[in-house]
mmCIF file with all atom_site columns, C-alpha atoms in Angstrom:
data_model
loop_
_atom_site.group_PDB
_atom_site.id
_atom_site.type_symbol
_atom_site.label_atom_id
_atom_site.label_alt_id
_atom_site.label_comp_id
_atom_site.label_asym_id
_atom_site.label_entity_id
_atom_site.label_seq_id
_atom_site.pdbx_PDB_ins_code
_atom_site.Cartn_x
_atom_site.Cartn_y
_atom_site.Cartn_z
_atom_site.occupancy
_atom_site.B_iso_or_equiv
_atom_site.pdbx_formal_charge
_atom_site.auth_seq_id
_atom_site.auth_comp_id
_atom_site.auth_asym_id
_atom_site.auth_atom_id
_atom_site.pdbx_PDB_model_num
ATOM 1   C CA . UNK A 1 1   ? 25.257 -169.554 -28.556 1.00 71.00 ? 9   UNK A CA 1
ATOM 2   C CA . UNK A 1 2   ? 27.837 -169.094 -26.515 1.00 71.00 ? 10  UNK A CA 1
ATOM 3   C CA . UNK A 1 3   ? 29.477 -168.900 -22.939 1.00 68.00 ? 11  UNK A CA 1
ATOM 4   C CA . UNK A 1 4   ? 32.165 -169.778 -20.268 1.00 63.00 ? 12  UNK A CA 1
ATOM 5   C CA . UNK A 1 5   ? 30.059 -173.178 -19.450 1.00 60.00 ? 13  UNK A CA 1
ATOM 6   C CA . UNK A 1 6   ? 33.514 -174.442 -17.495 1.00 67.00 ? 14  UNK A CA 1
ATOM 7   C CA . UNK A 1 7   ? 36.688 -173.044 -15.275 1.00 68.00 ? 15  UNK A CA 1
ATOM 8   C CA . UNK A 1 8   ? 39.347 -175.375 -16.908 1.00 67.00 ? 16  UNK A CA 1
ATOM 9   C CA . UNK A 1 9   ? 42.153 -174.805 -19.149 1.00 69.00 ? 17  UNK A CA 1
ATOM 10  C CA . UNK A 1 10  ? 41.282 -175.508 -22.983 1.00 74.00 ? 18  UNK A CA 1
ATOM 11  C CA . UNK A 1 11  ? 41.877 -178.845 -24.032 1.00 81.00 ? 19  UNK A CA 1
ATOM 12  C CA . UNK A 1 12  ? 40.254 -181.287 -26.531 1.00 84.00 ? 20  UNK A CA 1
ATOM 13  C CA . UNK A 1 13  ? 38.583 -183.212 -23.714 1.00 85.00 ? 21  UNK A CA 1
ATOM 14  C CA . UNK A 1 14  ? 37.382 -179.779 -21.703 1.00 82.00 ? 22  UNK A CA 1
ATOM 15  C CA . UNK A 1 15  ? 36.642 -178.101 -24.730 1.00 83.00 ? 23  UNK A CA 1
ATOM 16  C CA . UNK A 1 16  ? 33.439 -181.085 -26.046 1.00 84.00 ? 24  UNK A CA 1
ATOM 17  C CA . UNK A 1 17  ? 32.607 -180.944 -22.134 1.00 85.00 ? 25  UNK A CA 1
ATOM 18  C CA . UNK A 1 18  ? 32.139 -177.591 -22.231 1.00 83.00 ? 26  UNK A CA 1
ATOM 19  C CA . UNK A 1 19  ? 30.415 -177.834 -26.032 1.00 86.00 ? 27  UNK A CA 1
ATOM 20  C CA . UNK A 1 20  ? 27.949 -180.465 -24.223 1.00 88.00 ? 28  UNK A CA 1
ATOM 21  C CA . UNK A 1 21  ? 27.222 -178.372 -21.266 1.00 87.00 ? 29  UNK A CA 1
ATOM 22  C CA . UNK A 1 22  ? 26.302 -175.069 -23.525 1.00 87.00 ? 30  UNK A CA 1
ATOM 23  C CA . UNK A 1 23  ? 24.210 -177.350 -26.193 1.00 91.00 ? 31  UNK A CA 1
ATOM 24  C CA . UNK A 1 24  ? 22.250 -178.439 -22.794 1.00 91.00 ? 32  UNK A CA 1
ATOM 25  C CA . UNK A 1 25  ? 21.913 -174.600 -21.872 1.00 89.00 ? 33  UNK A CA 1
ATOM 26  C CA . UNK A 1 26  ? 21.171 -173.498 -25.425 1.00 91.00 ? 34  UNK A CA 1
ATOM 27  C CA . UNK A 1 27  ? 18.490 -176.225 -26.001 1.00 94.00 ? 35  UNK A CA 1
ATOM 28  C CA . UNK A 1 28  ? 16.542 -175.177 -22.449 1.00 94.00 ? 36  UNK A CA 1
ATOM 29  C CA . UNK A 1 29  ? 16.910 -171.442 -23.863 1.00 94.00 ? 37  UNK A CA 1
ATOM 30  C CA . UNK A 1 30  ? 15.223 -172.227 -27.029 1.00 95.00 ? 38  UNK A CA 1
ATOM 31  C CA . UNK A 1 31  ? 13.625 -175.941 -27.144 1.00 96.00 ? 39  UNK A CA 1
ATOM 32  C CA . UNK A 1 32  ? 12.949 -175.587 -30.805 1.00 97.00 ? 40  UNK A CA 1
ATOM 33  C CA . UNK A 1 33  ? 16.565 -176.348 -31.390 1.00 94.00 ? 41  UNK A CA 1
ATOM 34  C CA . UNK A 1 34  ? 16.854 -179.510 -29.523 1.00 92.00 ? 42  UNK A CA 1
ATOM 35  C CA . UNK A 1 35  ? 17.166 -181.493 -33.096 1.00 91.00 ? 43  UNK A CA 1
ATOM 36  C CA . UNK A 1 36  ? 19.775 -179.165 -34.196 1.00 89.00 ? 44  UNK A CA 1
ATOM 37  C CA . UNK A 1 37  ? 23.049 -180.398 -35.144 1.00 87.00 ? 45  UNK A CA 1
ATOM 38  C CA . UNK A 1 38  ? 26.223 -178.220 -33.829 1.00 85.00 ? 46  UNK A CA 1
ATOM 39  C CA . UNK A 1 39  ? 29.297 -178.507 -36.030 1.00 87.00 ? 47  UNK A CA 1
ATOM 40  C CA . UNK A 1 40  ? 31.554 -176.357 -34.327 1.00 83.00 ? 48  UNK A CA 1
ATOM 41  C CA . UNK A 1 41  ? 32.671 -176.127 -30.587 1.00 81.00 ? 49  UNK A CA 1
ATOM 42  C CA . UNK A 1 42  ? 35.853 -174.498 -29.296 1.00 77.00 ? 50  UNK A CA 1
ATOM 43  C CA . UNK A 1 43  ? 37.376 -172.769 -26.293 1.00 75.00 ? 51  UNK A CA 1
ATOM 44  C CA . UNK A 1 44  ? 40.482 -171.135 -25.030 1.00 71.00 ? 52  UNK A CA 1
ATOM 45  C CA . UNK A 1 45  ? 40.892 -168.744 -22.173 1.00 69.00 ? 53  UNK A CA 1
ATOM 46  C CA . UNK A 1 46  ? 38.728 -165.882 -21.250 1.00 70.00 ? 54  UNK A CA 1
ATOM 47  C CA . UNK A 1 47  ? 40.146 -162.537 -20.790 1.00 71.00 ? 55  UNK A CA 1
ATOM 48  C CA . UNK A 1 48  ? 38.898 -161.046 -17.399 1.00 76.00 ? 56  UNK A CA 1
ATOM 49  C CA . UNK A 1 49  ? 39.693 -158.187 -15.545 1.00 81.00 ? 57  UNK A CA 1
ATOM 50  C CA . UNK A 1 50  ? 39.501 -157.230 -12.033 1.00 79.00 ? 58  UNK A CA 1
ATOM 51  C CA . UNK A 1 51  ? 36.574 -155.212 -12.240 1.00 84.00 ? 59  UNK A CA 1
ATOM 52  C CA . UNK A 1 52  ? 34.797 -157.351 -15.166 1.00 82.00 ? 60  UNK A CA 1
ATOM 53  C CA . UNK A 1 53  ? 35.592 -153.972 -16.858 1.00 87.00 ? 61  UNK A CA 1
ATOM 54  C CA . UNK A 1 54  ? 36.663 -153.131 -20.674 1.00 90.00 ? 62  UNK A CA 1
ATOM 55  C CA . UNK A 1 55  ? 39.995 -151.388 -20.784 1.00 91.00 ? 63  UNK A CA 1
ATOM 56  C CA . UNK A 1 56  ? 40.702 -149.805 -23.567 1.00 93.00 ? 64  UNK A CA 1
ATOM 57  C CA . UNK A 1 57  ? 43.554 -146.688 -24.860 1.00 92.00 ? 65  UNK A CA 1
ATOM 58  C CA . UNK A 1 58  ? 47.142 -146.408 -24.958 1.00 92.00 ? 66  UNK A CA 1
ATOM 59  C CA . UNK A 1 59  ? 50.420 -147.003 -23.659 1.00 89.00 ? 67  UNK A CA 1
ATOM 60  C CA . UNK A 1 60  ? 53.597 -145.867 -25.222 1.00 93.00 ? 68  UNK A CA 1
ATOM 61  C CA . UNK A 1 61  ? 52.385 -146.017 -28.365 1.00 92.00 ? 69  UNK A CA 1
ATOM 62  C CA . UNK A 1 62  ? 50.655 -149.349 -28.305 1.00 94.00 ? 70  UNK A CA 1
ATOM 63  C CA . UNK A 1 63  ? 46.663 -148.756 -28.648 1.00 94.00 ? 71  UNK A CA 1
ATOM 64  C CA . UNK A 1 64  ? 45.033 -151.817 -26.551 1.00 92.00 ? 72  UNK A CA 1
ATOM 65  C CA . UNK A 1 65  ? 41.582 -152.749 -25.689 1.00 93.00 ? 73  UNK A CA 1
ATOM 66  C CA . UNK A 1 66  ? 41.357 -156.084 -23.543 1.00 89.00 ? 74  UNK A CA 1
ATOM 67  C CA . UNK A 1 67  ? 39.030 -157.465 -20.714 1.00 86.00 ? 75  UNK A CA 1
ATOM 68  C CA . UNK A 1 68  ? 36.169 -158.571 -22.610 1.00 85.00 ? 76  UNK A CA 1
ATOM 69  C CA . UNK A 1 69  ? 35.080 -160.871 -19.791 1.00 79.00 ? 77  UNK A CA 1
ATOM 70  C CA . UNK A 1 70  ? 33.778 -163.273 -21.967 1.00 72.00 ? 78  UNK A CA 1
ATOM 71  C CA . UNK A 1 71  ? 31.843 -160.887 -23.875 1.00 74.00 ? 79  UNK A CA 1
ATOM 72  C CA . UNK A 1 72  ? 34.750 -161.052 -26.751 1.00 77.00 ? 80  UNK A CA 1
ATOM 73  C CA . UNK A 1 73  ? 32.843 -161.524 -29.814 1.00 77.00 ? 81  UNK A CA 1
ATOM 74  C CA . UNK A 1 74  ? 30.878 -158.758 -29.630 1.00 83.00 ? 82  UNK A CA 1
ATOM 75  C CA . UNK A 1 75  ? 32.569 -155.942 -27.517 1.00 88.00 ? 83  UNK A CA 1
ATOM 76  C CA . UNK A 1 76  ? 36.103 -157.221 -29.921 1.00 89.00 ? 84  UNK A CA 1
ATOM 77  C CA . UNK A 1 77  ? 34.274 -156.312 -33.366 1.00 91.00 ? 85  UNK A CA 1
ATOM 78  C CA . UNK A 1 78  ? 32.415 -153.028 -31.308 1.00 93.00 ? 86  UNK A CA 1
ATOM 79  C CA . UNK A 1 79  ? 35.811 -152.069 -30.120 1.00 93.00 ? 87  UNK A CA 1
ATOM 80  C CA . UNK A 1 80  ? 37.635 -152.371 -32.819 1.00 94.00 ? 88  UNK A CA 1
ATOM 81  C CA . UNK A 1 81  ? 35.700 -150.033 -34.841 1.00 95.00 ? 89  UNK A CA 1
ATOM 82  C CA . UNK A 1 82  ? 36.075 -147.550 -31.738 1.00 95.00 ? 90  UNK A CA 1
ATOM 83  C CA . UNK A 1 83  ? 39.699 -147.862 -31.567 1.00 95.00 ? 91  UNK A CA 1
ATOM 84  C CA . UNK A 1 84  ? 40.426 -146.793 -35.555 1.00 97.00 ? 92  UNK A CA 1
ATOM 85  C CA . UNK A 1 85  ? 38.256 -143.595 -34.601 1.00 97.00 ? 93  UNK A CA 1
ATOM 86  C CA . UNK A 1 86  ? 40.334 -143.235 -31.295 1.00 96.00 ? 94  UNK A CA 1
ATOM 87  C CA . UNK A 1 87  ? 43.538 -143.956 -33.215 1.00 95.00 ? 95  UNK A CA 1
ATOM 88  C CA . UNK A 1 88  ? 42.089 -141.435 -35.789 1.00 96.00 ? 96  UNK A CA 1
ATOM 89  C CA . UNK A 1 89  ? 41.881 -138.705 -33.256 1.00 94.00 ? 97  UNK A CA 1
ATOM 90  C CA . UNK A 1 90  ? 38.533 -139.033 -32.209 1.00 96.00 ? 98  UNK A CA 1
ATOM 91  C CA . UNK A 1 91  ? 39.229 -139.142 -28.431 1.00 93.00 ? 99  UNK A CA 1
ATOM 92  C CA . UNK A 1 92  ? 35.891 -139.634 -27.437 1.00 94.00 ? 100 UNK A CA 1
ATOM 93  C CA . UNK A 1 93  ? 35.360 -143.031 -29.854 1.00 95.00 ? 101 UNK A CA 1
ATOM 94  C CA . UNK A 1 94  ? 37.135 -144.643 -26.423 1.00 94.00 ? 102 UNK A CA 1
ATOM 95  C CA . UNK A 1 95  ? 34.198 -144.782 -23.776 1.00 90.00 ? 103 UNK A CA 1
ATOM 96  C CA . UNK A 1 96  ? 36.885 -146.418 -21.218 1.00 89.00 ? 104 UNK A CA 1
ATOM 97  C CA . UNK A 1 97  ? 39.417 -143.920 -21.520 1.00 87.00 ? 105 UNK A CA 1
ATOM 98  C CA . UNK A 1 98  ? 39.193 -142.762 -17.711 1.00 88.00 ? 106 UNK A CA 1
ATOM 99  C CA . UNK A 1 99  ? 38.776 -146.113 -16.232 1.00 88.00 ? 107 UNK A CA 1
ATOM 100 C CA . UNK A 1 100 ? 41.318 -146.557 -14.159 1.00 85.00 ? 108 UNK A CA 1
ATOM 101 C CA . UNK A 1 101 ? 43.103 -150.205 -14.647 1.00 79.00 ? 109 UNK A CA 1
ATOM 102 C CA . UNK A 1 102 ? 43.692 -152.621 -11.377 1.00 77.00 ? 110 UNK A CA 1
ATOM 103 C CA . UNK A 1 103 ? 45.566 -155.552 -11.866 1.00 74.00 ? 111 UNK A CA 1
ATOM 104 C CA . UNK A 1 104 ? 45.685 -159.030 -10.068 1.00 74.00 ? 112 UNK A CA 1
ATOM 105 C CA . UNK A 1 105 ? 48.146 -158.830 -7.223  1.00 77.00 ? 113 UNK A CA 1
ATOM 106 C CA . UNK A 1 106 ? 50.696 -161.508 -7.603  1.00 78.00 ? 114 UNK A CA 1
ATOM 107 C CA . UNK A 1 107 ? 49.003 -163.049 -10.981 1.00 77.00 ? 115 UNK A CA 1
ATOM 108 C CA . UNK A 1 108 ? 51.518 -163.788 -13.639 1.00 78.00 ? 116 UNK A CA 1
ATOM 109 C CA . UNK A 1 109 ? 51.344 -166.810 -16.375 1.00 78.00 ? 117 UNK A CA 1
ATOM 110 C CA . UNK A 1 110 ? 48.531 -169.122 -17.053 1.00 76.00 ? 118 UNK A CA 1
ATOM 111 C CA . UNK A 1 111 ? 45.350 -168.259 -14.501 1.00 74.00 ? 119 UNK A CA 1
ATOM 112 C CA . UNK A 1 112 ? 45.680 -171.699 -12.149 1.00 79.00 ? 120 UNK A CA 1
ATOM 113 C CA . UNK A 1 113 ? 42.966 -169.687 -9.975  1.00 78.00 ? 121 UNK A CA 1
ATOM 114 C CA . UNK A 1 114 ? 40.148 -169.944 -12.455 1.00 77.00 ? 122 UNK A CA 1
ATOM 115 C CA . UNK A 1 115 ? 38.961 -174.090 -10.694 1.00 82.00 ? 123 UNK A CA 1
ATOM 116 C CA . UNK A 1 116 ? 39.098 -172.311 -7.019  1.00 85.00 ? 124 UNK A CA 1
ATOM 117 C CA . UNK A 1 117 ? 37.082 -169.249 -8.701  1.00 82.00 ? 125 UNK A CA 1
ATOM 118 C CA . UNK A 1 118 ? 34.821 -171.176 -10.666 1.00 82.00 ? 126 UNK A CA 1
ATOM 119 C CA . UNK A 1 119 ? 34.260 -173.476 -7.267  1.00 87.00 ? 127 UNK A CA 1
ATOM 120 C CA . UNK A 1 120 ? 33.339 -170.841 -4.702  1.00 89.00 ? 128 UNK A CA 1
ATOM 121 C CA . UNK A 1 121 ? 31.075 -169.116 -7.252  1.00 85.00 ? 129 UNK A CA 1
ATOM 122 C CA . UNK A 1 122 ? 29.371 -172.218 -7.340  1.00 86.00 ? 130 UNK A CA 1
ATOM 123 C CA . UNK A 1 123 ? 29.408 -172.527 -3.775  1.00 91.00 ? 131 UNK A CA 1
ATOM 124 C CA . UNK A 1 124 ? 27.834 -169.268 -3.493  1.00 87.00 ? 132 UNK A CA 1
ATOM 125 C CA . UNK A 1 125 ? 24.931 -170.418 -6.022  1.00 87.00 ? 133 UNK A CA 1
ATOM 126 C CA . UNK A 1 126 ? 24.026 -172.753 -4.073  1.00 90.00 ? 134 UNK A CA 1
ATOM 127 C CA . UNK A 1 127 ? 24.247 -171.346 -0.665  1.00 91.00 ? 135 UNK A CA 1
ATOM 128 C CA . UNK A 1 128 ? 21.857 -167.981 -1.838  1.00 80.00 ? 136 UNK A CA 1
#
């Protein structure tokens, strides 16, 4: 089970927080598990794009595929099966190829937007 439960950078601390906080959602999902024990939590950043889009091809000679919006664990493993038969020659293994890639204006390092993000999408939650 699994999710972006908070818009902080990955610590120790934020990481159990954010452990806590998906247990709570996962045990609402499916109250059958609310005895289970959880032995593993951990976090990091979530890769994002502007358009909550996969991209996915190549770039002088350097095959990506990125912007999982934290959908990693599955599209990664999908995509990385796609990308050997795109690397292989199979053009059409890459169902992104055409998708044109927008980047953040002015974004470069470690994404110190994410708490103002995560904040007015809240705001918006509660004000619909």
């Amino acid at each position: 089970f699994g999710g972006r439960a908070r818009f902080a950078g990955s610590n120790q601390q934020s990481d159990a927080k954010s452990g806590r906080i998906l247990h709570k959602a996962m045990t609402e999902v499916f109250p059958q598990l609310s005895k289970t024990r959880v032995d593993y939590c951990w976090g990091g950043l979530v890769d994002m794009s502007m358009d909550r889009m996969v991209h996915a091809g190549e770039q002088d000679g350097l095959f990506y595929s990125l912007g999982y919006s934290g959908h990693g664990v599955q599209m990664a493993t999908h995509m990385g099966k796609q990308m050997a038969e795109y690397m292989n020659g199979t053009v059409a293994a890459n169902p992104w190829s055409d998708l044109p890639f927008k980047r953040i204006p002015g974004h470069f390092g470690p994404p110190w937007f994410l708490p103002f993000a995560g904040g007015f999408y809240k705001f918006m939650d509660v004000i619909k």
